[in-house]
CSV table of C-alpha atoms in Angstrom, one decimal:
chain,number,residue,atom,x,y,z
A,164,MET,CA,73.4,104.4,39.7
A,165,ASP,CA,74.5,101.2,38.0
A,166,ARG,CA,77.2,99.4,40.2
A,167,LEU,CA,79.5,98.6,37.3
A,168,HIS,CA,79.3,102.3,36.2
A,169,LEU,CA,80.3,103.4,39.6
A,170,MET,CA,83.2,101.0,39.7
A,171,SER,CA,84.4,102.3,36.3
A,172,VAL,CA,84.2,105.9,37.5
A,173,PHE,CA,86.2,105.1,40.6
A,174,VAL,CA,88.9,103.3,38.6
A,175,ALA,CA,89.2,106.2,36.2
A,176,VAL,CA,89.6,108.7,39.1
A,177,ALA,CA,92.0,106.5,41.0
A,178,GLU,CA,94.2,105.9,38.0
A,179,ALA,CA,94.2,109.6,37.0
A,180,GLU,CA,94.6,110.7,40.6
A,181,SER,CA,92.2,113.4,39.7
A,182,PHE,CA,88.5,114.0,39.4
A,183,ALA,CA,89.0,116.1,36.4
A,184,GLY,CA,91.3,113.6,34.8
A,185,GLY,CA,88.8,110.8,35.4
A,186,ALA,CA,86.0,112.9,33.9
A,187,ARG,CA,88.1,113.6,30.8
A,188,LYS,CA,88.8,109.9,30.4
A,189,LEU,CA,85.1,108.9,30.6
A,190,ALA,CA,83.8,112.0,28.7
A,191,MET,CA,81.7,113.0,31.8
A,192,SER,CA,81.3,116.3,33.6
A,193,PRO,CA,83.4,116.7,36.8
A,194,PRO,CA,80.2,117.2,38.9
A,195,ALA,CA,78.8,113.9,37.6
A,196,VAL,CA,82.0,112.2,38.5
A,197,THR,CA,82.0,113.7,42.0
A,198,ARG,CA,78.3,112.5,42.5
A,199,ALA,CA,79.2,109.0,41.3
A,200,ILE,CA,82.1,108.7,43.8
A,201,ALA,CA,80.0,110.1,46.6
A,202,ALA,CA,77.2,107.6,45.7
A,203,LEU,CA,79.7,104.7,45.7
A,204,GLU,CA,81.3,105.6,49.1
A,205,GLU,CA,77.8,106.0,50.6
A,206,ARG,CA,76.7,102.7,49.2
A,207,LEU,CA,79.8,100.9,50.6
A,208,GLY,CA,79.9,102.9,53.8
A,209,VAL,CA,83.7,103.4,53.5
A,210,LYS,CA,86.0,106.2,52.3
A,211,LEU,CA,87.7,105.2,49.1
A,212,LEU,CA,89.6,108.4,48.2
A,213,THR,CA,91.5,111.1,50.1
A,214,ARG,CA,91.1,114.5,48.5
A,215,THR,CA,93.2,117.7,48.8
A,216,THR,CA,93.4,120.7,46.6
A,217,ARG,CA,96.4,119.2,44.9
A,218,TYR,CA,95.8,115.5,44.4
A,219,VAL,CA,93.5,112.5,44.9
A,220,ARG,CA,94.8,109.3,46.5
A,221,VAL,CA,93.2,106.0,47.3
A,222,THR,CA,92.8,105.0,50.9
A,223,GLU,CA,93.9,101.6,52.2
A,224,ALA,CA,90.3,100.3,51.7
A,225,GLY,CA,90.2,102.1,48.3
A,226,GLN,CA,93.3,100.3,47.1
A,227,ARG,CA,91.7,96.9,47.9
A,228,TYR,CA,88.5,98.0,46.2
A,229,LEU,CA,90.5,99.3,43.2
A,230,ASP,CA,92.1,95.9,42.6
A,231,ASP,CA,88.8,94.1,42.9
A,232,ALA,CA,87.0,96.6,40.7
A,233,ARG,CA,89.6,96.2,37.9
A,234,ARG,CA,89.0,92.4,38.0
A,235,VAL,CA,85.3,92.8,37.8
A,236,ILE,CA,85.4,95.3,34.9
A,237,ALA,CA,87.9,93.1,33.0
A,238,ALA,CA,85.6,90.1,33.6
A,239,ALA,CA,82.6,92.1,32.3
A,240,ASP,CA,84.5,93.1,29.2
A,241,GLU,CA,85.4,89.5,28.5
A,242,ALA,CA,81.8,88.4,28.9
A,243,ASP,CA,80.6,91.1,26.5
A,244,GLU,CA,83.2,90.1,23.9
A,245,ALA,CA,82.5,86.4,24.3
A,246,ALA,CA,78.8,87.1,23.8
A,247,VAL,CA,79.6,88.9,20.5
A,248,GLY,CA,81.4,85.8,19.3
A,249,ILE,CA,84.9,84.3,19.1
A,250,ASN,CA,85.3,85.6,15.5
A,251,ALA,CA,84.4,89.2,16.4
A,252,GLU,CA,86.8,91.8,15.2
A,253,PRO,CA,89.3,92.8,18.0
A,254,ARG,CA,88.5,96.1,19.5
A,255,GLY,CA,89.4,98.0,22.7
A,256,HIS,CA,92.5,98.7,24.7
A,257,VAL,CA,95.3,96.3,25.5
A,258,THR,CA,98.1,96.9,28.0
A,259,ILE,CA,101.4,95.1,27.4
A,260,THR,CA,104.7,94.8,29.4
A,261,ALA,CA,108.1,93.6,28.5
A,262,PRO,CA,111.8,94.3,29.4
A,263,VAL,CA,113.1,97.5,28.0
A,264,LEU,CA,115.5,96.3,25.2
A,265,PHE,CA,113.4,93.3,24.4
A,266,GLY,CA,110.3,95.5,24.1
A,267,ARG,CA,112.0,97.9,21.8
A,268,MET,CA,113.7,95.3,19.6
A,269,TYR,CA,111.1,92.5,19.4
A,270,VAL,CA,107.7,93.6,20.9
A,271,MET,CA,107.3,97.1,19.4
A,272,PRO,CA,107.3,95.8,15.8
A,273,GLY,CA,104.5,93.4,16.8
A,274,ILE,CA,102.5,96.2,18.4
A,275,THR,CA,102.7,98.4,15.3
A,276,ASP,CA,101.7,95.4,13.1
A,277,TYR,CA,98.7,94.7,15.5
A,278,LEU,CA,97.6,98.4,15.4
A,279,GLN,CA,97.7,98.4,11.6
A,280,ARG,CA,95.8,95.1,11.3
A,281,TYR,CA,93.1,96.0,13.8
A,282,PRO,CA,92.1,99.7,13.5
A,283,ASP,CA,89.6,99.6,16.4
A,284,THR,CA,92.3,98.8,19.0
A,285,THR,CA,94.6,100.9,21.2
A,286,VAL,CA,97.7,99.8,23.1
A,287,SER,CA,99.7,101.0,26.1
A,288,ALA,CA,103.2,99.5,26.3
A,289,MET,CA,105.1,99.4,29.6
A,290,PHE,CA,108.8,98.5,28.9
A,291,LEU,CA,110.4,98.1,32.3
A,292,ASP,CA,113.4,96.1,33.6
A,293,ARG,CA,111.5,94.9,36.6
A,294,VAL,CA,108.9,92.2,37.2
A,295,VAL,CA,105.5,93.8,36.9
A,296,ASN,CA,102.6,92.6,39.0
A,297,MET,CA,100.3,92.2,36.1
A,298,LEU,CA,97.1,91.9,38.2
A,299,GLU,CA,97.8,94.9,40.4
A,300,GLU,CA,98.9,97.1,37.5
A,301,GLY,CA,96.1,96.1,35.1
A,302,ILE,CA,98.4,94.4,32.5
A,303,ASP,CA,96.7,92.2,29.8
A,304,VAL,CA,99.8,90.7,28.2
A,305,GLY,CA,103.4,90.3,29.5
A,306,ILE,CA,106.5,89.0,28.0
A,307,ARG,CA,108.8,87.4,30.6
A,308,ILE,CA,112.4,86.1,30.2
A,309,GLY,CA,113.4,83.4,32.7
A,310,GLU,CA,111.7,80.7,34.7
A,311,LEU,CA,108.2,81.5,35.8
A,312,ALA,CA,106.8,81.5,39.3
A,313,ASP,CA,103.4,79.8,39.8
A,314,SER,CA,100.7,82.0,38.3
A,315,SER,CA,97.1,81.9,37.3
A,316,TYR,CA,98.0,83.4,34.0
A,317,LYS,CA,98.2,81.4,30.7
A,318,ALA,CA,101.8,81.0,29.6
A,319,LEU,CA,103.0,80.3,26.1
A,320,ARG,CA,106.7,79.4,25.6
A,321,VAL,CA,107.9,81.2,22.5
A,322,GLY,CA,111.7,80.8,22.5
A,323,HIS,CA,114.8,81.0,24.7
A,324,VAL,CA,117.9,83.2,25.2
A,325,ARG,CA,121.3,82.8,26.7
A,326,ARG,CA,123.6,84.7,29.1
A,327,VAL,CA,126.7,85.3,27.0
A,328,ILE,CA,130.2,86.8,27.6
A,329,CYS,CA,131.3,89.0,24.7
A,330,ALA,CA,133.8,91.6,23.6
A,331,SER,CA,134.8,93.3,20.3
A,332,PRO,CA,137.0,91.4,17.9
A,333,ALA,CA,139.6,94.3,18.2
A,334,TYR,CA,139.7,93.9,22.0
A,335,LEU,CA,140.1,90.1,21.8
A,336,ALA,CA,142.9,90.5,19.2
A,337,GLN,CA,144.8,92.9,21.4
A,338,HIS,CA,144.2,91.3,24.8
A,339,GLY,CA,143.6,87.6,24.0
A,340,ILE,CA,140.6,85.3,24.4
A,341,PRO,CA,139.8,83.9,27.8
A,342,GLN,CA,139.8,80.1,27.8
A,343,GLN,CA,138.0,79.5,31.1
A,344,PRO,CA,135.9,81.6,33.5
A,345,GLU,CA,138.8,82.2,35.9
A,346,ASP,CA,140.7,84.0,33.1
A,347,LEU,CA,138.2,86.9,33.4
A,348,ALA,CA,140.2,88.2,36.3
A,349,GLN,CA,142.9,89.2,33.8
A,350,HIS,CA,140.5,91.4,31.8
A,351,PRO,CA,138.7,94.7,32.3
A,352,ILE,CA,135.1,93.9,33.0
A,353,ILE,CA,132.0,96.0,32.0
A,354,VAL,CA,128.9,95.4,34.2
A,355,ALA,CA,125.4,96.6,33.5
A,356,SER,CA,124.0,97.0,37.0
A,357,SER,CA,120.4,96.3,35.8
A,358,LEU,CA,121.5,92.8,34.7
A,359,SER,CA,124.3,92.1,37.1
A,360,PRO,CA,123.6,93.5,40.6
A,361,THR,CA,126.1,91.1,42.2
A,362,VAL,CA,129.9,90.7,41.7
A,363,GLU,CA,129.6,87.0,40.8
A,364,TRP,CA,129.0,85.6,37.4
A,365,LYS,CA,127.6,82.0,37.2
A,366,PHE,CA,128.8,79.4,34.7
A,367,MET,CA,128.5,75.7,34.1
A,368,ARG,CA,131.5,73.4,34.0
A,369,GLU,CA,131.0,69.7,33.1
A,370,GLY,CA,127.3,69.9,34.2
A,371,SER,CA,128.0,71.6,37.5
A,372,PRO,CA,127.4,75.3,38.4
A,373,ILE,CA,130.4,77.4,39.3
A,374,ALA,CA,130.6,81.1,40.3
A,375,VAL,CA,133.4,83.5,39.5
A,376,ARG,CA,133.8,86.7,41.4
A,377,ILE,CA,134.1,89.7,39.1
A,378,LYS,CA,135.8,93.1,39.8
A,379,PRO,CA,134.2,95.5,37.3
A,380,ARG,CA,136.3,98.2,35.8
A,381,LEU,CA,133.3,100.0,34.4
A,382,THR,CA,129.7,99.8,35.9
A,383,VAL,CA,126.9,101.3,33.9
A,384,THR,CA,123.2,101.6,34.6
A,385,SER,CA,121.8,100.3,31.2
A,386,ASN,CA,122.5,97.4,28.9
A,387,ASP,CA,122.7,99.9,26.0
A,388,ALA,CA,125.7,101.5,27.7
A,389,ALA,CA,127.4,98.2,28.3
A,390,ILE,CA,127.0,97.3,24.6
A,391,GLU,CA,128.4,100.6,23.5
A,392,ALA,CA,131.4,100.2,25.8
A,393,ALA,CA,132.1,96.7,24.5
A,394,LEU,CA,131.8,97.9,20.9
A,395,ARG,CA,134.5,100.5,21.7
A,396,GLY,CA,136.9,97.9,23.0
A,397,THR,CA,136.7,98.9,26.6
A,398,GLY,CA,136.6,95.3,27.9
A,399,ILE,CA,134.5,92.2,28.3
A,400,THR,CA,130.8,92.2,29.3
A,401,ARG,CA,127.9,89.8,30.0
A,402,LEU,CA,124.6,90.3,28.3
A,403,ILE,CA,121.6,88.4,27.2
A,404,SER,CA,121.9,87.0,23.7
A,405,TYR,CA,118.9,88.9,22.2
A,406,GLN,CA,120.4,92.2,23.3
A,407,ILE,CA,123.4,91.9,21.0
A,408,ALA,CA,121.9,89.8,18.2
A,409,PRO,CA,122.4,92.6,15.6
A,410,GLN,CA,126.0,93.2,16.7
A,411,LEU,CA,126.8,89.4,16.6
A,412,ALA,CA,125.3,89.1,13.2
A,413,ALA,CA,127.4,92.1,12.0
A,414,GLY,CA,130.6,90.7,13.5
A,415,GLU,CA,130.9,93.7,15.8
A,416,LEU,CA,130.9,91.6,18.9
A,417,LYS,CA,132.1,88.0,19.5
A,418,VAL,CA,130.9,85.5,22.1
A,419,VAL,CA,133.6,83.8,24.3
A,420,LEU,CA,133.4,81.1,26.9
A,421,SER,CA,130.3,79.7,25.2
A,422,GLU,CA,131.0,76.2,26.5
A,423,TYR,CA,130.6,77.5,30.1
A,424,GLU,CA,127.3,79.2,29.6
A,425,PRO,CA,124.6,78.6,32.2
A,426,THR,CA,121.2,77.0,31.3
A,427,ARG,CA,119.2,78.8,28.6
A,428,MET,CA,116.4,81.1,29.8
A,429,PRO,CA,112.9,80.5,28.4
A,430,ILE,CA,110.7,83.3,26.9
A,431,HIS,CA,107.0,83.2,27.7
A,432,VAL,CA,104.0,85.3,26.7
A,433,LEU,CA,101.6,85.6,29.7
A,434,HIS,CA,98.1,86.7,29.4
A,435,ARG,CA,94.9,86.8,31.3
A,436,GLU,CA,92.6,84.2,29.9
A,437,GLY,CA,89.6,83.6,32.1
A,438,ARG,CA,86.7,81.5,30.8
A,439,ASN,CA,86.9,83.1,27.3
A,440,ALA,CA,90.0,85.0,26.2
A,441,SER,CA,88.8,88.3,24.7
A,442,ALA,CA,89.3,88.9,21.0
A,443,LYS,CA,91.7,91.8,21.5
A,444,ILE,CA,94.0,89.8,23.8
A,445,ARG,CA,93.8,86.6,21.9
A,446,SER,CA,94.6,88.3,18.6
A,447,PHE,CA,97.6,90.1,20.1
A,448,VAL,CA,98.9,87.0,21.8
A,449,ASP,CA,98.6,85.0,18.6
A,450,LEU,CA,100.4,87.7,16.6
A,451,ILE,CA,103.3,88.2,19.0
A,452,ALA,CA,103.8,84.5,19.7
A,453,GLU,CA,104.1,83.8,16.0
A,454,ARG,CA,106.6,86.6,15.5
A,455,LEU,CA,108.8,85.6,18.4
A,456,ARG,CA,108.7,81.9,17.5
A,457,ARG,CA,110.0,82.5,14.0
A,458,ASP,CA,112.8,84.8,15.0
A,459,PRO,CA,116.1,82.9,14.7
A,460,SER,CA,117.8,85.0,17.4
A,461,LEU,CA,115.3,83.7,20.0
A,462,ASN,CA,115.3,80.0,19.0
């Protein structure tokens, strides 16, 4: 059997954790999938999958081969699309990741626009508040907030955001506006644990960083919940500026201590480029970068 075909079958089974699931994904019969995996393991002389009556899992050797197989298949796809030509109509599947709120507010409108513009494409969107290993998890495009570690991925800077301290106008009218970071000790604090895992908030004073220890009165597990609590006048919270852009524009929340804000955080679009960026990835990156760059709440 063709080596690339065997790799594709293995990847489908490993990702589905099922021979039947892999067969459905590839529109093959389960016996044909079983024969392909057996042929691949015989060719390599190593066991790639552990099978039971309930599930299929990759072995340690299988996990290494899975990572390599994904790269080989992606490179082959890029080569095919490059041969068709740079002006070819985008087609195929794109996998995208972004933080949860950012994805919902800023990336999803771009995804729907992309799907409407290019009818031969499909998209999987992973909105997660963690740093995703794009290579290991097969991600084509990622939107990252904050400084980037060294990476082999192409990075386009598309804007910036700030960490802001905010509260409702009604709360501030009743309890007063803090004038310096240390004043926060006199206010009830709302902390979103996904954003603030420590009890210290960092600020800048006259160009030097300072840290203020915070004692939360309310700790929640999502930024949405922190926003809701602040809107209800429960206290003061710290969020990223894009997360409350609609509430700031509507006057429902107000930023305080802006002169003490830490350095702005950049927004980058990361993508796998290789020798020739595929049409499906290049077109999505161009679309989302243009949308983000023109959004006033991100620039």
